[in-house]
Structures are given as structure tokens and as C-alpha cells.
Coordinates of C-alpha atoms and ligand atoms in Angstrom, one line a residue:
X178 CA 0.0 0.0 0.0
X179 CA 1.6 3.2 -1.1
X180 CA -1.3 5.7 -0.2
X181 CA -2.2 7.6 3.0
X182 CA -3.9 9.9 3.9
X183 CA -2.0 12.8 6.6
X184 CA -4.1 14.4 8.8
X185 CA -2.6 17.6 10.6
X186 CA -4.1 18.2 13.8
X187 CA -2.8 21.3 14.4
X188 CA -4.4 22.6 11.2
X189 CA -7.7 21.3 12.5
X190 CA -7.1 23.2 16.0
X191 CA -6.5 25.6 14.0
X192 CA -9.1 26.3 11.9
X193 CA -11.9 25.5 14.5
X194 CA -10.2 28.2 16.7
X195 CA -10.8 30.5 13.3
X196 CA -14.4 29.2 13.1
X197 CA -15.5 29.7 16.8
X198 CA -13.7 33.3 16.2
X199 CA -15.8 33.9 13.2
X200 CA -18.9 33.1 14.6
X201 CA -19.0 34.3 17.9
X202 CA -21.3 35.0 19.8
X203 CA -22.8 32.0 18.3
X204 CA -21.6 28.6 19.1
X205 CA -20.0 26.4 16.6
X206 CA -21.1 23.2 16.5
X207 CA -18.4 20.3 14.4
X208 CA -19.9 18.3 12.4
X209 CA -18.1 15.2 12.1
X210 CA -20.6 12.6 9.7
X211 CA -18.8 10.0 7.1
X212 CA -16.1 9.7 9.4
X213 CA -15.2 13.3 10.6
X214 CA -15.2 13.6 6.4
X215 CA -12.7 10.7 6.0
X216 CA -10.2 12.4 8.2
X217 CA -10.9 10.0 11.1
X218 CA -13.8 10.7 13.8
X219 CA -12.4 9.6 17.2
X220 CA -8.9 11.6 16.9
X221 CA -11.2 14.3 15.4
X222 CA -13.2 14.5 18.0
X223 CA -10.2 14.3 20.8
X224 CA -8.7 17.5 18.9
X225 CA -11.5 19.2 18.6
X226 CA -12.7 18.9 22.4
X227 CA -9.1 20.1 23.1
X228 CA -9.7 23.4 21.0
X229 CA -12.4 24.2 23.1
X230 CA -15.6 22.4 20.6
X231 CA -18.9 21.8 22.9
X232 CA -20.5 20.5 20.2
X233 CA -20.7 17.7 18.0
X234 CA -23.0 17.2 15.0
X235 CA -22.9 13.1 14.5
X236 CA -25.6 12.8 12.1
X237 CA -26.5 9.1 13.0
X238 CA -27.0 7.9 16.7
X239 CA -23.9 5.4 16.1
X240 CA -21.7 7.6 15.3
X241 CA -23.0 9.8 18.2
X242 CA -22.4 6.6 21.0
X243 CA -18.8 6.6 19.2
X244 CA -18.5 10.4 19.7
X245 CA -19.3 9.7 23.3
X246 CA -17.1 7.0 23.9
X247 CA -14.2 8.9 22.5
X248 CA -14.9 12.5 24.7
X249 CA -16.6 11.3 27.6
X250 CA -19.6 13.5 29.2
X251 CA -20.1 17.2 29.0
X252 CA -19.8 17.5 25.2
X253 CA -23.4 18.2 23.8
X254 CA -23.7 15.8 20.8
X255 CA -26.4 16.4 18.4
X256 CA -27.6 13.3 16.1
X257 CA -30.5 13.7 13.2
X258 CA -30.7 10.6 11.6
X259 CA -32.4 7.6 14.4
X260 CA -33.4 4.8 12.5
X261 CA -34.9 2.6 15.2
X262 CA -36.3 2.6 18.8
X263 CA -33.4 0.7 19.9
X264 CA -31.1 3.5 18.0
X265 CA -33.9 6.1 19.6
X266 CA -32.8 4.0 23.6
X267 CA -29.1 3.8 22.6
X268 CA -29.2 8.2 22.1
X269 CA -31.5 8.3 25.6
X270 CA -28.2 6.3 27.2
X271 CA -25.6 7.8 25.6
X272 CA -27.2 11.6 26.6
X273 CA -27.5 12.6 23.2
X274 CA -29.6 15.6 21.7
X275 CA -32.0 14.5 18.6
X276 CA -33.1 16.4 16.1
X277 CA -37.2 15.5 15.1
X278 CA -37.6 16.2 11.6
X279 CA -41.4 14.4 11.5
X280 CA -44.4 14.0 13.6
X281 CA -44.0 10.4 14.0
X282 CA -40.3 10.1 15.2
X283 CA -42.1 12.8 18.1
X284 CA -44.2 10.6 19.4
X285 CA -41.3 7.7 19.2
X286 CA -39.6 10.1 21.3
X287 CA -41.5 10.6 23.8
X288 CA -42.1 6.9 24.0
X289 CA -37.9 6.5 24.8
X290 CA -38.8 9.3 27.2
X291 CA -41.5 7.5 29.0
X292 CA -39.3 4.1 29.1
X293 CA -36.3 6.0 30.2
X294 CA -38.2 7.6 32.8
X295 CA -36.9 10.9 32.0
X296 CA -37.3 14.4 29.6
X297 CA -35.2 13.5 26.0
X298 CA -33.7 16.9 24.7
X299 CA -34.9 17.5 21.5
X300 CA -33.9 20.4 17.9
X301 CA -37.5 20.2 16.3
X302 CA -36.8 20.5 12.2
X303 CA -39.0 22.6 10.1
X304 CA -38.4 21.7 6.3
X305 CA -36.9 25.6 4.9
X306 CA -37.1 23.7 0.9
X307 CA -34.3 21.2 0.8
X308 CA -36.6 18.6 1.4
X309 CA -34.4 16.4 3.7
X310 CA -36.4 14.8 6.8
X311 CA -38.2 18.4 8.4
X312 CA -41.3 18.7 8.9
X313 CA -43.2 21.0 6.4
X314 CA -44.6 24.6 7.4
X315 CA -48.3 23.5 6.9
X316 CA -47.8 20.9 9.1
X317 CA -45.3 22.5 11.3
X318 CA -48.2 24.7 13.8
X319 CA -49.3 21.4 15.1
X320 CA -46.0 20.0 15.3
X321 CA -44.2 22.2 17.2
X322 CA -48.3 22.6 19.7
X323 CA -47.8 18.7 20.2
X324 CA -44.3 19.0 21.0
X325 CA -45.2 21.7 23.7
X326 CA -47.8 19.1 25.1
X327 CA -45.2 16.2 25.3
X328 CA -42.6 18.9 27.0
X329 CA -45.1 19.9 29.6
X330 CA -45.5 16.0 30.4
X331 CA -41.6 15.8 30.9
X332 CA -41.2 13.9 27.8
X333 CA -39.5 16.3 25.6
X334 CA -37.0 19.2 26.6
X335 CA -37.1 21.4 23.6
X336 CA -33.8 22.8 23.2
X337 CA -33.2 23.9 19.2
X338 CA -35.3 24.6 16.5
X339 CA -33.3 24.1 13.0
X340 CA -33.3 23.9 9.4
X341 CA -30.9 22.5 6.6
X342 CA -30.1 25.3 3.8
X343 CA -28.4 24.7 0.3
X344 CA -25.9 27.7 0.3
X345 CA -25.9 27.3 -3.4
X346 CA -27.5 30.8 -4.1
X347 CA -28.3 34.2 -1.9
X348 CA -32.0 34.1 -2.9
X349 CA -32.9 30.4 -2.1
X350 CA -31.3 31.5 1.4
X351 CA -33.0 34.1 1.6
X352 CA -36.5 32.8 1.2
X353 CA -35.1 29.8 3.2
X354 CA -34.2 31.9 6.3
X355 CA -38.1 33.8 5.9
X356 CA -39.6 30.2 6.2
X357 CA -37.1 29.6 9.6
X358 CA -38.6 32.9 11.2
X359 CA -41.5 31.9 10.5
X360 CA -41.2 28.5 11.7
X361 CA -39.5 30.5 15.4
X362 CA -42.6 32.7 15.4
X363 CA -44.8 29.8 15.7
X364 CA -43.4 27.9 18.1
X365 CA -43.0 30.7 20.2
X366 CA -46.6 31.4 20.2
X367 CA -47.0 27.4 21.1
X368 CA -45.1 28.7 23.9
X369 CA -41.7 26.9 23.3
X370 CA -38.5 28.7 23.7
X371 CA -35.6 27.0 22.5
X372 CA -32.2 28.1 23.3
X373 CA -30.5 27.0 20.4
X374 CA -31.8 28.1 17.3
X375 CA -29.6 26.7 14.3
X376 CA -29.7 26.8 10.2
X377 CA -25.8 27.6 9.0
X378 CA -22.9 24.9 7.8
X379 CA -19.6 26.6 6.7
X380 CA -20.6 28.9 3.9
X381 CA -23.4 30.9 5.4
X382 CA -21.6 31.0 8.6
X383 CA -18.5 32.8 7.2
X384 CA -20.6 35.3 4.6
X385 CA -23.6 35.9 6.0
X386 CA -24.0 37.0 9.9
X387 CA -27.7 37.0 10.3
X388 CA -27.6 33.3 9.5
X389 CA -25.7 32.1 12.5
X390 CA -28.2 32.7 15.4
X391 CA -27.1 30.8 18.5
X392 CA -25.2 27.8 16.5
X393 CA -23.9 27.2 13.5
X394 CA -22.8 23.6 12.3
X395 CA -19.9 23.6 10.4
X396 CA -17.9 20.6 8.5
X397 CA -15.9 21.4 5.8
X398 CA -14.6 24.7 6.9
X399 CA -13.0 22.9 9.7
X400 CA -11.6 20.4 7.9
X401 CA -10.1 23.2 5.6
X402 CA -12.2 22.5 2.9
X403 CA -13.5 25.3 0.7
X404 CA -16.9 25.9 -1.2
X405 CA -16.5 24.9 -4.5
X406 CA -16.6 28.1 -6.8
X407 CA -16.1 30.4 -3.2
X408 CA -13.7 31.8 -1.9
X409 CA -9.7 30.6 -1.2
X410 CA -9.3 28.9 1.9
X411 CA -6.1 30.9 2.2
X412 CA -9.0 34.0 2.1
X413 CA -11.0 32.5 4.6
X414 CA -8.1 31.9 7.1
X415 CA -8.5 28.2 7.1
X416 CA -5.4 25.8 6.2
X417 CA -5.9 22.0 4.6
X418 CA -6.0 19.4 7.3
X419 CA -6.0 16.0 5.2
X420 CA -3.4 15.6 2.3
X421 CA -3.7 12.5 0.1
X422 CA -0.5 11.5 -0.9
X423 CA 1.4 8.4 -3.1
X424 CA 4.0 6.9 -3.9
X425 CA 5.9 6.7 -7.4
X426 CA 5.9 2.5 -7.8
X427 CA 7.0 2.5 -11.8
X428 CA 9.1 4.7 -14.2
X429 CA 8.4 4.9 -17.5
X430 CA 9.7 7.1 -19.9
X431 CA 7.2 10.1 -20.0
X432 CA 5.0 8.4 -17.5
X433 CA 4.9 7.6 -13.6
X434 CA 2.6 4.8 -12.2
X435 CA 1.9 5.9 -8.3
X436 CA 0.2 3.4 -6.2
X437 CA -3.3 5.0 -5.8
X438 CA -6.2 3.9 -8.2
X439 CA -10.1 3.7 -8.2
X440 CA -10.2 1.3 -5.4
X441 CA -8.6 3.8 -2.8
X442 CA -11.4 6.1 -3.5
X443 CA -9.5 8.1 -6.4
X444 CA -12.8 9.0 -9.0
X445 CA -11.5 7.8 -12.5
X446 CA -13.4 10.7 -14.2
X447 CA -10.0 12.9 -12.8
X448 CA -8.3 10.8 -15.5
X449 CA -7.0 12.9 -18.1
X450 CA -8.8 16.7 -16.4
X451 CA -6.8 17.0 -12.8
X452 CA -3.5 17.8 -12.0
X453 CA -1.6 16.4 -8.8
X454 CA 1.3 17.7 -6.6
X455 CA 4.5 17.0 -7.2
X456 CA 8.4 17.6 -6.7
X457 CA 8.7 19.5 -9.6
X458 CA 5.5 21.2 -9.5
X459 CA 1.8 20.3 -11.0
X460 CA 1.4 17.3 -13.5
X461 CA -1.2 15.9 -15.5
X462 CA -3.0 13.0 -13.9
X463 CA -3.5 11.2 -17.3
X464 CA -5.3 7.9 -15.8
X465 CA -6.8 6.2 -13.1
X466 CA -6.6 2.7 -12.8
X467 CA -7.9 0.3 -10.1
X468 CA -5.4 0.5 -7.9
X469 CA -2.9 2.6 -9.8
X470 CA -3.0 5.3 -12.0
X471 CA -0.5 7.1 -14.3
X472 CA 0.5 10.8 -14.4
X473 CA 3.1 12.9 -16.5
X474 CA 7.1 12.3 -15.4
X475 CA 9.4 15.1 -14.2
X476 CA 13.0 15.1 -15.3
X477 CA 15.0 12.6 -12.5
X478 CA 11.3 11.3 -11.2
X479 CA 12.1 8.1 -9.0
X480 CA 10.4 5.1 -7.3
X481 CA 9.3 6.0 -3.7
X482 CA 9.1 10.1 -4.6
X483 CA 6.3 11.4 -3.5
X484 CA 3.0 12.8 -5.4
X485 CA 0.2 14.9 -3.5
X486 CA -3.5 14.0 -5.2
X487 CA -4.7 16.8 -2.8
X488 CA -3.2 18.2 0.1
X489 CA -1.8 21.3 1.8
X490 CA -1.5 23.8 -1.0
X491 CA 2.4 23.8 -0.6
X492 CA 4.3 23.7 -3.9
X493 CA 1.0 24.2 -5.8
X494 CA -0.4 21.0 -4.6
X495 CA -3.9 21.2 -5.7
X496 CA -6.7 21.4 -3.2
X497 CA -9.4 18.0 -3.0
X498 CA -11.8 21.4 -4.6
X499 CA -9.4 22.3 -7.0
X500 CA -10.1 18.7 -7.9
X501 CA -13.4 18.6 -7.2
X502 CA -14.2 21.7 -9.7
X503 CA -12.7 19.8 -12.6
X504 CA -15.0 16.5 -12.3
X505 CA -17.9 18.8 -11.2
X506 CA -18.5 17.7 -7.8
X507 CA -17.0 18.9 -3.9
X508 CA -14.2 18.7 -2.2
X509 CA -15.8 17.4 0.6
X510 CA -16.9 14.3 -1.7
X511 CA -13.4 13.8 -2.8
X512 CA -12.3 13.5 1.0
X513 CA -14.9 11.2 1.8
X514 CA -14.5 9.2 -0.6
X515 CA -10.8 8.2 0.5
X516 CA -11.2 4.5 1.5
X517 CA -11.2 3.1 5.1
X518 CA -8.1 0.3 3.2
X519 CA -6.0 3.9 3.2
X520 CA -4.2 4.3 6.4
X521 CA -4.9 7.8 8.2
X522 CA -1.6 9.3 9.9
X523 CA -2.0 11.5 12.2
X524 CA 0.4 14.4 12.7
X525 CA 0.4 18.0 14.8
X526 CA 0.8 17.4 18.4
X527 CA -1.0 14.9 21.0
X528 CA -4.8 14.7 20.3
X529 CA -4.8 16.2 24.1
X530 CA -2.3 19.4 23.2
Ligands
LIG268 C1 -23.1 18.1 6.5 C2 -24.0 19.0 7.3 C3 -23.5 20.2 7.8 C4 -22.1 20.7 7.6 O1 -22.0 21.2 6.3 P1 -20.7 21.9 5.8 O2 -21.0 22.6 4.5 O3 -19.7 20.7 5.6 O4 -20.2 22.8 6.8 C5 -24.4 20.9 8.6 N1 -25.6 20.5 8.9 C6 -26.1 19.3 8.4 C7 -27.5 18.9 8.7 C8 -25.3 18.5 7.5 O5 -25.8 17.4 7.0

């Protein structure tokens, strides 16, 4: 195996410390689904606590029970996606908040609640137009009146209200944001009053203040990931945390084979459109095989030299959305995508520094 992915804590510490700057006074919650974004969740997780996170956005109860495993109590962990009772018991145990995105899952709730003997803390989700699991505005006045009914019986603690937004354009946002005061004014008059109110991820925390309410849950940014088509991540004061990197395993004449193919999580449509990082500068990735690929030689190119698929923006190593851009997809998706068989090492001080 000639691939790895690095991981550089210190450039995670880093840029959570320039997120929670950012977006204080509100709270900046890390959201850590498809494993922390294939940078690894429990050393994630360690570093993060240790730069002063308080909370963690899971997205599934497991991951949420491995969150809590890894930092121990006191962190508030947020989960959205229960697909069970047993899951809905297992996020009662493990103290875990839940976000109710339908009417149904409510009442499954409060049923947890009832077993548990004990209020479940709950982020009621109105749908703002993404269409993801919230519950829908006509529906939503009932919603958020039965909710009230289940709190005052000690079922429910109703601690956020939240929505999902694209960040794709200003005016779906916009009428997004109008459906989410809405949504607040409503269940105010049901007589709930949640202290966390959330609807940001990374882009509309950075550009746009009046999005960030109490919370704002951010991924990428943290993992130094840009938008696609936004702004640098040099700009935003954020710095790559995971660089993908291989080994040269074959000279030819004007081509290099480097031990990373399709099966590591490399998308063959960069065949022949990206280019990687490399010793003497960028070169054309010309093909990606399944479990090797071939890119353009440099003059004295050797086995075991090193070539950067995406990685820390040193010597013009491209970014995973430099990459992203040319297949038309995210960066995000390229760092996910890395497979678990690619070995994660982890750099950047103790998980506990
Ligand atoms: C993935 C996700 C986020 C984080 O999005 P980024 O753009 O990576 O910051 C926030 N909230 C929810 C519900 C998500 O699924």
C-alpha cells in the first residue's frame, strides 16, 4: 500500500479556533458525519474537544455513542438521523440531543422518554425547501403545539429549533431563512423557547452574519475545505487538514505509475482533467486505474518520490476542490471518498495538546 492519507491536527485546532472566532457570539457546533469527512472521527473529535468544541454534530446515533465514547460526558452531541427505537434507547443512554424532523419520530420520542423515565432533549426540524427529513410549514403549527404538550408532560426538553439550507444561491437562502422565522414565530406562540436556534454549515456561517443565530454547524470549513466556486481557503483563514499522498511504484519514460487507483477512492473521471502535486511542481494525472494510476514524469522522477493527489497547498499541490471543480463535484466528496483500506496518519501534536 503506497497511499495515505495525513491528517494535521494542528491545522484542525486551527481552523476550528478561526471558526469559533468567526462566529462568535454564536456557538460552533463540528460536524463530524462519514467519518469526521474521512479524516478519522475519534482523533477528530479528541482535537476538537481540546480546542475548546462543545458541540458535536454526529448525524447518525452510532456515530453519536462513538462520539461519546471517545470525549466522555459534558460534550453536547447532536444526532438527526435515528433509524430505530433501539437507536432512539441507545441516544437516551448515551445523553444525546436529537433532532425530530417528522411528527412520527415525536411521538417515538417521547415513547424513549416514557421508558427512560426521564425528559429527552430535542432540535424540532421545520423543512426551509431542501426537502431532507423536516417537517413541512403547513404541518409544522401542530407540530411544534404537540411537542409543547409532550414537554409539559416531561417527555420532551425542547432545546433547538433548526433547518438545513443549500448555500448554493443568496435568494434560495433568503427565502429559506423567511420560512425559519416563520417556523421560530410559531413555536414561540406554542409557547416553546428553544435556546439554540440553528440553520448555518460553513458557507453561510463565514458570509452571512444573520444566519448564524445561536449555532452554526460547520464541516468542511474545519476540515479546511473550501466551497466549490467560493472563496480561497487561504482567504477565509482556514489551512488543509488532510493531504492524500502516493507513492511513485513504476518509471516509464514520460510516464509515472503511483500506487493509488479507483479502489482507494481516487474517481477515475479525474483521468486525463486533474492535475496532482509533485516535486517539480503540477502534473497531469492522465489515468486512473484500479489500484494505480499514471501521471506525467518530471526530469530525475524516482520510485518512492512522492506525489500529492490533494493536500496542503504547498508547492502548488492542488486542493481535494481544485479537484473537485474539474469532475464537477466537492471537495468534501473527494475527501470522503478516501477508502477506510487507506491508512490515516495523524500528525500536529497529541490529540490532548
Ligand atoms: C453536512 C452537514 C452540515 C455541515 O455542512 P458543511 O457545509 O460541511 O459545513 C451541517 N448540517 C447538516 C444537517 C449537515 O448534514
Amino acid at each position: 500500500m503506497s497511499a495515505r492519507l495525513h491528517v494535521d491536527r494542528s491545522a484542525l485546532a486551527s481552523n476550528i479556533r478561526r471558526v469559533r472566532e468567526t462566529v462568535a457570539p454564536a456557538e460552533a457546533m463540528l460536524v463530524v458525519k462519514d467519518d469526521a469527512y474521512g479524516h478519522g472521527v475519534e482523533p477528530v473529535v479528541r482535537t476538537a474537544v481540546a480546542s475548546g468544541v462543545t458541540w458535536i454534530g454526529a448525524f447518525d446515533v452510532r456515530t453519536g455513542c462513538a462520539v461519546r465514547a471517545a470525549v466522555g460526558e459534558g460534550i453536547r452531541i447532536f444526532a438527526w438521523i435515528a433509524a430505530s427505537r433501539s437507536d432512539l434507547d441507545d441516544a437516551v443512554a448515551a445523553d444525546i440531543d436529537l433532532g425530530v424532523g417528522d411528527a412520527a419520530l415525536l411521538e417515538e420520542v417521547a415513547d424513549a422518554a416514557r421508558a427512560a423515565r426521564g425528559p429527552v432533549r430535542v432540535h424540532l426540524k421545520i423543512d426551509t425547501g431542501l426537502h431532507r427529513n423536516g417537517v413541512r410549514p403547513e404541518e409544522w403549527p401542530a407540530f411544534v403545539a404537540r411537542a409543547a404538550a409532550l414537554q409539559s408532560h416531561g417527555l420532551t426538553e425542547v432545546v433547538g429549533i433548526w433547518s438545513h439550507i443549500a448555500e448554493a444561491s443568496d435568494e434560495d437562502d433568503d427565502a429559506a431563512r423567511d420560512v425559519f422565522e416563520h417556523a421560530l414565530a410559531q413555536a414561540s406562540s406554542a409557547g416553546l423557547r428553544p435556546a439554540v436556534r440553528h440553520l448555518a454549515a460553513s458557507a453561510a456561517s463565514f458570509a452571512r452574519p444573520e444566519f448564524r443565530y445561536d449555532m452554526v454547524r460547520v464541516g468542511a470549513f474545519c476540515y479546511g475545505i473550501r466551497s466549490a466556486g467560493g472563496p480561497s481557503a487561504q482567504s477565509l483563514g482556514l489551512m488543509p487538514v488532510g493531504r492524500l499522498a502516493a507513492d511513485v511504484i513504476e518509471v516509464h519514460d514520460d510516464v509515472l505509475e503511483i500506487g493509488i487507483g479507483a479502489l482507494h477512492g481516487l474517481p477515475s473521471s479525474l483521468g486525463g482533467r486533474a492535475a496532482l502535486g509533485t516535486p517539480a511542481g503540477r502534473r497531469r494525472l492522465l489515468g486512473v486505474g484500479a489500484t494505480r494510476s499514471t501521471i506525467e514524469a518530471w526530469p530525475g522522477a524516482a520510485v518512492g518520490d512522492e506525489v500529492t493527489v490533494f493536500g496542503t497547498g504547498e508547492h502548488d499541490d492542488p486542493s481535494s476542490t481544485d479537484l473537485a471543480e474539474e469532475i464537477g463535484t466537492i471537495g468534501e466528496e473527494l475527501a470522503v471518498r478516501v477508502s477506510p483500506l487507506v491508512p490515516r496518519v495523524f500528525a500536529g501534536g497529541t490529540e490532548d495538546a
